[in-house]
RNA sequence: GGCAGGGUAGCUCAGCCCGGUAGAGCAAGAGAUUCAUAAGCUCUUGGCCGUGGGUUCAAAUCCCACCCCUGCUACCA
């Protein structure tokens, strides 16, 4: 039986169109999903949109629309952007889907039946953008009136009867779970933060709202709707069939990893597992919180007007270049800076010069010196053996880095091979060998064709279009493109006709 | 205020656990070459390793104090 892999992005709140931050998470998950598919895993990649809550209701009203229409409009932008970025998800979930709504109510009832939900009266300062109450612990006197400690925006005083979830009950269980699963939250620094915050104590949280009605009603009390975060988190279950489609659900749950940005760590690393504990379901295996992008070292925000939209850069650089840049530029987990000069450098140096030009020079030489056919390796020199060793070592390192989502390091390893190949050409000087006619030229050209093939396999998850073009240029078929069977050196058949096309990455500017 | 992480070449960082006369990539400069997207290859420049003490034959690396930055968190009121 094939092993499974289930990866998710957060479902994005439809108050804004997709930008570089959401694209980042979505691309990272796509790369991981494509990698796992390549490795033969039965893979499920879930993304989607979060469409309920007061914030959406207000935004819709402000434009004279009903919230569902408003959401539809934004959602279409998500579809388009993800298509433009070549994101291959298995399912796109919307919290307005009837199936999802049912799942939320089912989960809610499970937790209620377990005695973890009670009715209480709550009065306090509420942050609408964050969709949560600011606790007394968190708020300084100025903070109460001054704004939300998380997002700094104004809070409003609310008093209502709500239903509460006994989060406090799960403090010890949660700590225990973390101790037994040291890699549950990554990077480690985030794990430590979560751990110490839980140690300080967990308060019960209000998980229903009565002051507006854009949401999913409680099964037991139609006057209240379920808190958006409870609603949203449940997508990870409903997206794989919970509760009705047991076959799919049992196959894929628990999720192997929830990819998130660091700002929503608490909801995912604490509230979500505790909800699942209460419902008698397994928690996800890993929460990976990545960092934030700045723009020219400046914090990105709507008010500053420096938000970057994927379309802005795709037109100029191409999808694969953007995908590459985002994952290569910074170690996954850390913050990073997005800037045009940085993007230009990566694109022109690494993609155009080192990779694109490598392929171009190899194909040209095969064309010129061997009638566009991959020659038969003559075994005159020992470099084939050396390349074999190099790629064996690359295979190990690459997969190790991919397993721990260290995309930048995985790419760095692939680039070591690319640089070696460029150097190999300069060292062996095929243009000289072509005059000598010793047969050594065949060895070199064969090795180069094979190197390019292997590189394209490794790049496939990151740059699917590029990998596909390389495959066509080399004239090879799909069977040589898989992991691990396609990774051994020496598979490309002599006589294969190459098709030199145009430059893979035209230089920008 | 507490806890955690960090301050090393112009920039981004590795080295610090297991002390022994500073490393990589990018940027900058030079050279040989021509298969190639004026690409690639080779070489060079560049650092009192946050500050002040201490331990040691020897400290970026260990110890103490202080300064600055980042994250989590608390509070004086």
XYZ file of C-alpha atoms (C1' of nucleotides) in Angstrom:
586
model
C 0.000 0.000 0.000
C 1.259 3.469 -0.856
C 2.110 5.724 2.043
C -0.025 8.854 2.355
C 0.864 12.475 2.804
C -1.569 15.186 3.816
C -0.454 18.805 3.767
C -2.448 21.992 4.262
C -2.181 25.734 4.029
C -4.326 27.938 6.195
C -7.595 28.857 4.585
C -7.213 32.483 3.676
C -9.543 35.114 4.969
C -11.481 36.688 2.121
C -11.047 40.227 3.320
C -8.087 40.638 1.013
C -6.884 39.321 -2.278
C -3.927 36.946 -2.388
C -0.560 38.638 -1.910
C 3.026 37.550 -1.634
C 2.601 36.265 1.917
C -0.270 33.917 1.173
C 1.435 32.953 -2.077
C 4.508 31.991 -0.102
C 2.698 29.490 2.104
C 0.768 28.147 -0.840
C 3.839 27.687 -3.012
C 5.758 26.010 -0.194
C 2.917 23.553 0.337
C 2.685 22.969 -3.398
C 6.388 22.182 -3.614
C 6.105 19.741 -0.754
C 3.010 18.108 -2.230
C 4.626 17.766 -5.639
C 7.717 16.321 -4.031
C 5.736 13.719 -2.160
C 3.765 12.791 -5.254
C 7.032 12.361 -7.089
C 8.179 10.081 -4.295
C 5.116 7.932 -4.817
C 3.041 9.062 -1.846
C -0.703 9.234 -2.089
C -0.812 12.935 -1.505
C -3.577 15.287 -0.494
C -2.940 19.001 -0.667
C -5.682 21.155 0.815
C -6.085 24.902 0.621
C -9.116 27.181 0.596
C -10.812 30.217 2.000
C -12.242 31.338 5.316
C -15.376 33.329 4.652
C -17.318 33.892 7.838
C -17.082 36.467 10.573
C -17.926 39.987 11.424
C -15.082 41.471 9.492
C -16.363 39.998 6.231
C -19.906 41.001 7.014
C -18.854 44.581 7.543
C -16.685 44.692 4.464
C -19.534 43.309 2.376
C -22.032 45.768 3.810
C -19.681 48.609 3.131
C -19.870 47.714 -0.542
C -23.579 47.071 -0.477
C -23.226 43.370 -1.088
C -24.286 40.335 0.817
C -21.362 38.485 2.363
C -21.567 35.439 0.155
C -21.419 37.542 -3.012
C -18.547 39.442 -1.538
C -16.712 36.214 -0.746
C -17.399 34.805 -4.199
C -15.733 37.769 -5.753
C -12.567 37.427 -3.686
C -12.521 33.668 -4.030
C -12.392 33.957 -7.793
C -9.202 35.957 -7.360
C -7.741 33.137 -5.322
C -8.592 30.591 -7.986
C -6.934 32.723 -10.586
C -3.822 33.520 -8.596
C -3.225 29.904 -7.634
C -3.668 28.869 -11.242
C -1.204 31.544 -12.302
C 1.291 30.264 -9.753
C 0.851 26.719 -10.956
C -0.498 25.481 -7.643
C -1.779 21.943 -7.875
C -4.032 21.440 -4.878
C -6.254 18.414 -4.504
C -9.150 20.315 -3.041
C -10.104 23.917 -2.457
C -12.360 24.249 0.542
C -14.638 27.158 1.368
C -16.137 27.543 4.806
C -19.421 28.411 3.145
C -19.569 24.907 1.648
C -22.590 23.093 3.092
C -20.468 20.027 3.773
C -18.003 22.052 5.768
C -20.756 23.683 7.786
C -22.086 20.307 8.678
C -18.654 19.148 9.735
C -18.235 22.126 12.008
C -21.538 21.418 13.694
C -20.661 17.770 14.078
C -17.338 18.597 15.667
C -18.990 21.143 17.904
C -21.529 18.586 19.081
C -18.816 16.042 19.769
C -16.999 18.498 21.964
C -20.224 19.582 23.645
C -21.184 15.979 24.344
C -17.854 15.518 25.958
C -18.802 18.233 28.433
C -16.274 20.740 27.225
C -18.681 23.471 26.258
C -20.583 25.607 28.694
C -22.600 28.765 28.571
C -21.191 31.844 30.189
C -21.474 35.547 30.182
C -18.661 37.508 28.778
C -17.896 41.124 28.758
C -14.664 42.467 27.508
C -12.719 44.166 24.832
C -13.021 42.516 21.483
C -10.680 42.819 18.546
C -12.672 42.374 15.360
C -9.710 42.056 13.014
C -8.350 39.213 15.157
C -11.793 37.831 15.871
C -11.027 37.337 19.519
C -11.355 38.811 22.971
C -8.395 40.541 24.479
C -7.906 38.877 27.826
C -7.298 40.800 31.013
C -3.884 39.195 31.180
C -2.934 40.645 27.867
C -4.283 44.097 28.208
C -2.578 46.939 29.917
C -4.792 49.821 31.035
C -3.831 51.707 27.940
C -4.267 48.534 25.924
C -7.891 48.170 26.891
C -8.752 51.444 25.346
C -5.702 51.765 23.160
C -6.049 48.687 21.048
C -5.406 45.047 20.495
C -2.055 43.843 21.808
C -1.650 41.668 18.735
C -2.580 43.926 15.861
C -2.637 47.346 17.582
C -5.998 48.132 16.077
C -8.876 49.506 18.147
C -10.910 47.095 20.224
C -14.598 47.408 21.022
C -16.347 46.633 24.274
C -18.751 43.751 24.000
C -21.011 42.072 26.486
C -22.818 38.944 25.522
C -23.773 35.474 26.488
C -21.452 33.043 24.809
C -20.509 29.438 24.815
C -17.083 28.583 26.107
C -14.661 25.831 25.370
C -12.791 24.311 28.303
C -9.360 24.910 26.922
C -7.932 25.075 30.438
C -8.776 21.431 30.957
C -6.207 20.397 28.371
C -3.188 22.218 29.686
C -1.445 19.160 31.092
C -2.391 16.961 28.204
C -1.084 19.518 25.762
C 2.205 19.879 27.619
C 2.541 16.153 27.746
C 1.879 15.879 24.045
C 4.512 18.483 23.302
C 7.054 16.709 25.477
C 6.468 13.459 23.662
C 6.577 15.121 20.257
C 9.524 17.429 20.227
C 8.994 18.169 16.548
C 5.298 18.948 16.772
C 5.949 22.641 16.362
C 8.739 23.880 14.121
C 11.055 25.717 14.012
C 12.228 24.852 17.543
C 12.163 28.461 18.633
C 8.400 28.453 18.062
C 8.059 25.183 19.922
C 9.735 26.768 22.918
C 7.484 29.798 22.791
C 4.371 27.693 22.650
C 5.554 25.437 25.417
C 6.364 28.203 27.845
C 3.160 30.036 27.107
C 1.075 26.959 27.847
C 3.004 26.412 31.054
C 1.785 29.795 32.192
C -1.729 28.531 31.948
C -4.613 28.202 29.542
C -7.866 30.118 29.853
C -11.159 28.882 28.521
C -12.127 30.627 25.344
C -15.379 31.957 24.034
C -16.292 30.039 20.920
C -19.588 31.526 19.886
C -20.902 34.938 18.952
C -24.378 36.364 19.202
C -23.959 39.903 17.943
C -24.035 39.106 14.238
C -25.136 36.199 12.123
C -22.620 35.621 9.311
C -21.427 32.222 10.348
C -22.421 28.695 11.193
C -25.176 28.374 13.816
C -24.633 26.275 16.896
C -26.491 22.986 16.545
C -28.059 23.519 19.958
C -28.716 27.250 19.868
C -29.630 28.884 16.588
C -29.230 32.357 18.042
C -25.498 31.950 18.254
C -22.936 31.328 15.596
C -19.719 29.441 15.949
C -16.532 31.451 16.412
C -14.713 31.849 13.094
C -11.538 30.236 14.296
C -13.370 27.126 15.421
C -15.110 27.175 12.066
C -11.912 27.747 10.112
C -9.699 25.204 11.850
C -12.248 22.508 11.195
C -11.531 22.828 7.467
C -8.566 20.542 7.956
C -11.035 17.784 8.820
C -13.887 18.619 6.485
C -11.453 19.020 3.598
C -10.658 15.317 3.773
C -14.193 14.117 4.172
C -15.006 14.451 7.869
C -17.422 13.266 9.079
C -19.309 11.572 6.283
C -16.674 10.273 3.942
C -14.912 7.934 6.313
C -12.805 6.284 3.656
C -10.960 9.425 2.677
C -10.876 10.790 6.182
C -9.371 7.657 7.674
C -6.817 7.489 4.930
C -5.509 11.001 5.318
C -6.089 12.127 8.890
C -4.051 13.114 10.835
C -2.478 15.754 8.638
C 1.258 15.334 8.202
C 1.828 19.044 8.378
C -0.104 22.274 8.647
C 1.937 25.026 7.046
C 1.190 28.409 8.548
C 2.680 31.846 9.027
C 3.949 32.624 12.480
C 1.127 34.974 13.440
C -1.443 32.207 13.672
C 0.704 29.763 15.585
C -1.305 29.826 18.799
C -4.546 28.817 17.123
C -2.888 25.929 15.364
C -0.460 24.684 17.944
C -2.710 24.912 20.995
C -6.384 25.577 20.423
C -6.668 23.215 17.475
C -5.072 20.141 19.082
C -7.108 20.708 22.233
C -10.311 20.812 20.179
C -9.280 17.537 18.622
C -8.397 15.976 21.954
C -11.823 16.866 23.181
C -13.493 15.377 20.129
C -11.467 12.216 20.460
C -9.526 12.808 17.262
C -5.811 12.712 16.687
C -3.904 15.986 16.481
C -1.925 16.817 13.347
C 1.647 15.534 13.235
C 3.350 18.835 12.692
C 2.754 22.553 12.667
C 5.381 24.449 10.724
C 5.324 28.204 11.184
C 7.246 30.146 8.583
C 8.296 33.778 8.786
C 7.163 37.008 7.227
C 8.371 38.900 4.209
C 9.370 42.493 4.381
C 9.566 44.728 1.338
C 12.879 46.526 1.002
C 13.373 45.900 4.714
C 10.064 47.580 5.478
C 7.095 45.871 7.050
C 4.468 45.093 4.452
C 1.073 46.566 5.155
C -1.950 47.807 3.340
C -1.678 51.207 4.912
C 1.884 51.603 3.679
C 0.745 50.603 0.228
C 3.730 48.312 -0.305
C 1.814 45.071 -0.667
C 3.219 42.838 -3.393
C 0.824 40.900 -5.568
C 2.071 37.817 -7.386
C 0.811 39.081 -10.730
C 3.116 42.087 -10.489
C 6.214 39.922 -10.607
C 4.998 36.933 -12.603
C 4.623 39.048 -15.716
C 8.181 40.156 -15.555
C 10.032 37.114 -14.262
C 7.804 34.138 -14.908
C 6.125 31.849 -12.396
C 9.020 29.514 -11.842
C 11.387 32.329 -11.134
C 9.096 33.604 -8.382
C 8.577 30.162 -6.940
C 12.324 29.668 -6.945
C 13.113 33.013 -5.395
C 10.684 32.684 -2.518
C 11.961 29.302 -1.450
C 15.631 29.886 -2.193
C 16.076 33.319 -0.697
C 15.524 32.536 2.972
C 15.660 29.479 5.214
C 12.097 28.263 5.689
C 10.981 29.465 9.105
C 12.828 32.767 9.146
C 11.765 36.218 8.059
C 13.095 37.513 4.789
C 13.252 40.551 2.644
C 11.653 40.865 -0.752
C 13.271 43.339 -3.072
C 13.642 43.822 -6.766
C 17.460 43.758 -6.722
C 17.416 40.472 -4.805
C 14.929 38.973 -7.220
C 16.957 40.183 -10.179
C 20.118 38.663 -8.765
C 18.573 35.255 -8.234
C 16.896 35.298 -11.592
C 19.802 36.498 -13.694
C 22.662 34.799 -11.880
C 21.279 31.500 -10.756
C 18.469 30.801 -13.174
C 19.612 32.475 -16.390
C 23.404 32.221 -16.118
C 24.091 29.125 -14.110
C 21.139 26.897 -14.945
C 19.736 28.225 -18.205
C 23.081 28.804 -19.784
C 24.369 25.418 -18.678
C 21.564 23.715 -20.517
C 22.008 25.907 -23.536
C 25.716 25.225 -23.866
C 25.248 21.490 -23.402
C 22.499 21.218 -25.963
C 24.418 23.325 -28.407
C 27.441 21.071 -28.113
C 25.401 17.914 -28.517
C 23.851 19.511 -31.562
C 27.129 20.692 -33.036
C 29.376 17.788 -32.219
C 27.026 14.861 -32.344
C 24.132 15.685 -34.639
C 21.728 16.482 -31.771
C 21.917 12.952 -30.437
C 22.992 11.909 -26.987
C 26.189 9.933 -27.663
C 27.031 6.543 -26.297
C 29.311 6.718 -23.307
C 32.670 5.174 -24.243
C 33.966 4.724 -20.715
C 37.295 6.268 -21.584
C 37.523 8.468 -18.562
C 36.386 7.925 -14.997
C 34.229 10.987 -14.616
C 31.031 8.998 -14.953
C 31.896 7.263 -11.720
C 32.547 10.572 -10.021
C 29.237 11.981 -11.188
C 27.524 8.876 -9.984
C 28.951 9.423 -6.522
C 28.092 13.083 -6.539
C 24.465 12.413 -7.358
C 24.196 9.607 -4.846
C 25.289 12.019 -2.177
C 22.954 14.684 -3.523
C 20.026 12.307 -3.335
C 20.593 11.738 0.347
C 21.083 15.343 1.270
C 18.247 16.593 -0.876
C 15.707 14.222 0.593
C 16.901 14.901 4.121
C 16.392 18.624 3.626
C 13.017 18.166 1.974
C 11.813 15.997 4.842
C 12.415 18.834 7.277
C 11.097 21.452 4.837
C 14.448 23.142 4.395
C 13.769 24.193 0.842
C 16.583 26.696 0.560
C 19.170 24.109 1.551
C 17.717 21.496 -0.771
C 17.993 23.953 -3.658
C 21.476 24.933 -2.623
C 22.531 21.299 -2.962
C 21.063 21.070 -6.443
C 22.946 24.210 -7.391
C 26.190 22.650 -6.247
C 25.682 20.046 -8.944
C 24.858 22.740 -11.494
C 28.032 24.626 -10.658
C 30.052 21.437 -10.844
C 28.634 20.785 -14.292
C 29.659 24.217 -15.525
C 33.103 23.622 -14.170
C 33.216 20.179 -15.746
C 32.712 21.722 -19.165
C 35.525 24.192 -18.640
C 37.811 21.456 -17.363
C 37.187 18.943 -20.123
C 36.898 21.471 -22.971
C 34.626 19.534 -25.327
C 35.481 21.912 -28.185
C 39.057 20.654 -27.964
C 37.966 17.035 -27.604
C 35.875 17.475 -30.733
C 39.051 18.053 -32.705
C 40.983 15.248 -31.058
C 38.413 12.604 -31.943
C 39.453 10.269 -29.139
C 35.968 9.272 -28.127
C 36.295 11.073 -24.838
C 33.943 13.694 -26.158
C 31.179 11.124 -26.094
C 31.743 10.465 -22.416
C 31.566 14.131 -21.573
C 28.475 14.879 -23.626
C 26.690 11.842 -22.321
C 27.455 12.811 -18.742
C 26.266 16.338 -19.335
C 22.963 15.209 -20.799
C 22.464 12.936 -17.840
C 23.366 15.639 -15.353
C 20.759 17.909 -16.850
C 18.158 15.174 -16.700
C 18.847 14.590 -13.028
C 18.784 18.268 -12.218
C 15.385 18.514 -13.873
C 14.051 15.759 -11.639
C 15.158 17.584 -8.529
C 13.746 20.848 -9.765
C 10.374 19.439 -10.669
C 8.647 20.203 -7.358
C 10.001 23.743 -7.324
C 9.750 24.660 -10.981
C 7.336 22.302 -12.702
C 7.165 24.243 -15.965
C 10.906 24.492 -16.237
C 11.374 20.809 -15.487
C 8.880 19.980 -18.189
C 10.640 22.122 -20.760
C 13.992 20.571 -19.912
C 12.472 17.139 -20.337
C 11.239 18.093 -23.796
C 14.577 19.592 -24.722
C 16.310 16.411 -23.717
C 13.730 14.339 -25.510
C 13.187 11.936 -22.624
C 9.984 10.346 -21.403
C 8.161 10.539 -18.113
C 9.390 7.275 -16.717
C 12.789 8.758 -15.995
C 11.164 11.436 -13.920
C 10.389 10.026 -10.512
C 11.936 9.658 -7.119
C 13.819 7.572 -6.276
C 13.816 5.383 -9.400
C 14.775 8.222 -11.718
C 17.665 9.344 -9.578
C 20.382 6.878 -10.449
C 23.024 8.109 -12.861
C 23.174 6.766 -16.382
C 19.578 6.310 -17.467
C 19.331 8.512 -20.506
C 19.559 6.388 -23.656
C 22.267 6.975 -26.215
C 20.740 8.125 -29.465
C 18.092 10.227 -27.761
C 17.356 13.219 -29.914
C 17.651 16.539 -28.146
C 15.700 19.595 -29.158
C 17.494 22.787 -28.413
C 14.849 25.395 -27.816
C 15.104 28.985 -26.779
C 16.652 30.230 -23.568
C 14.943 28.879 -20.454
C 15.239 32.074 -18.470
C 15.661 35.195 -20.550
C 17.493 37.763 -18.516
C 15.478 40.518 -17.017
C 16.411 44.150 -17.519
C 10.692 43.282 34.319
C 11.083 37.773 33.084
C 12.326 33.957 29.414
C 14.456 32.758 24.614
C 17.432 33.886 20.277
C 20.931 37.125 18.099
C 25.170 41.075 17.512
C 31.543 37.772 12.819
C 34.002 40.892 5.663
C 29.859 46.440 2.135
C 25.222 42.770 2.395
C 23.089 37.696 4.071
C 24.995 34.269 7.169
C 28.313 29.617 8.818
C 32.019 28.770 12.649
C 30.947 28.879 19.058
C 28.512 22.556 21.963
C 34.301 19.464 21.743
C 39.337 26.613 22.893
C 44.898 26.514 18.826
C 46.892 32.427 14.635
C 38.980 33.966 10.823
C 35.011 30.905 6.450
C 30.901 30.720 2.400
C 27.522 33.085 -0.954
C 26.436 37.890 -2.985
C 28.775 42.599 -4.151
C 33.837 44.724 -5.879
C 38.618 44.019 -8.794
C 41.950 41.128 -12.171
C 43.237 37.042 -15.574
C 43.076 32.921 -19.036
C 39.400 30.941 -22.450
C 35.141 30.448 -26.338
C 30.603 25.401 -26.289
C 27.084 29.252 -24.276
C 21.791 33.879 -22.421
C 28.809 39.681 -22.792
C 27.308 33.410 -19.946
C 30.977 29.890 -17.486
C 36.042 29.033 -15.215
C 40.437 30.809 -12.196
C 42.591 34.223 -8.856
C 42.474 38.683 -5.619
C 40.765 42.628 -2.391
C 38.045 42.977 2.079
C 36.966 41.476 9.252
C 41.007 44.848 16.491
C 34.543 38.270 15.440
C 29.002 44.334 20.031
C 31.942 46.648 24.646
C 34.909 45.936 29.144
C 37.053 42.463 32.325
C 38.547 37.269 33.674
C 40.358 31.919 32.973
C 44.315 29.814 29.776
C 50.721 28.826 26.910
C 46.453 30.043 23.570
C 39.409 32.688 23.127
C 34.918 34.545 17.792
C 34.821 29.964 20.648
C 34.737 29.093 28.098
C 33.289 32.568 32.626
C 31.407 37.540 34.544
C 29.428 42.436 33.672
C 27.408 45.884 30.369
C 25.295 47.906 25.623
C 22.155 47.116 21.292
C 18.498 44.188 18.173
C 14.405 40.393 17.572
C 10.562 37.135 19.420
C 7.351 35.424 23.434
C 5.437 37.232 27.935
C 4.405 40.167 32.298
C 3.733 44.441 34.945
C 4.643 48.815 37.412
C 0.110 51.691 37.391
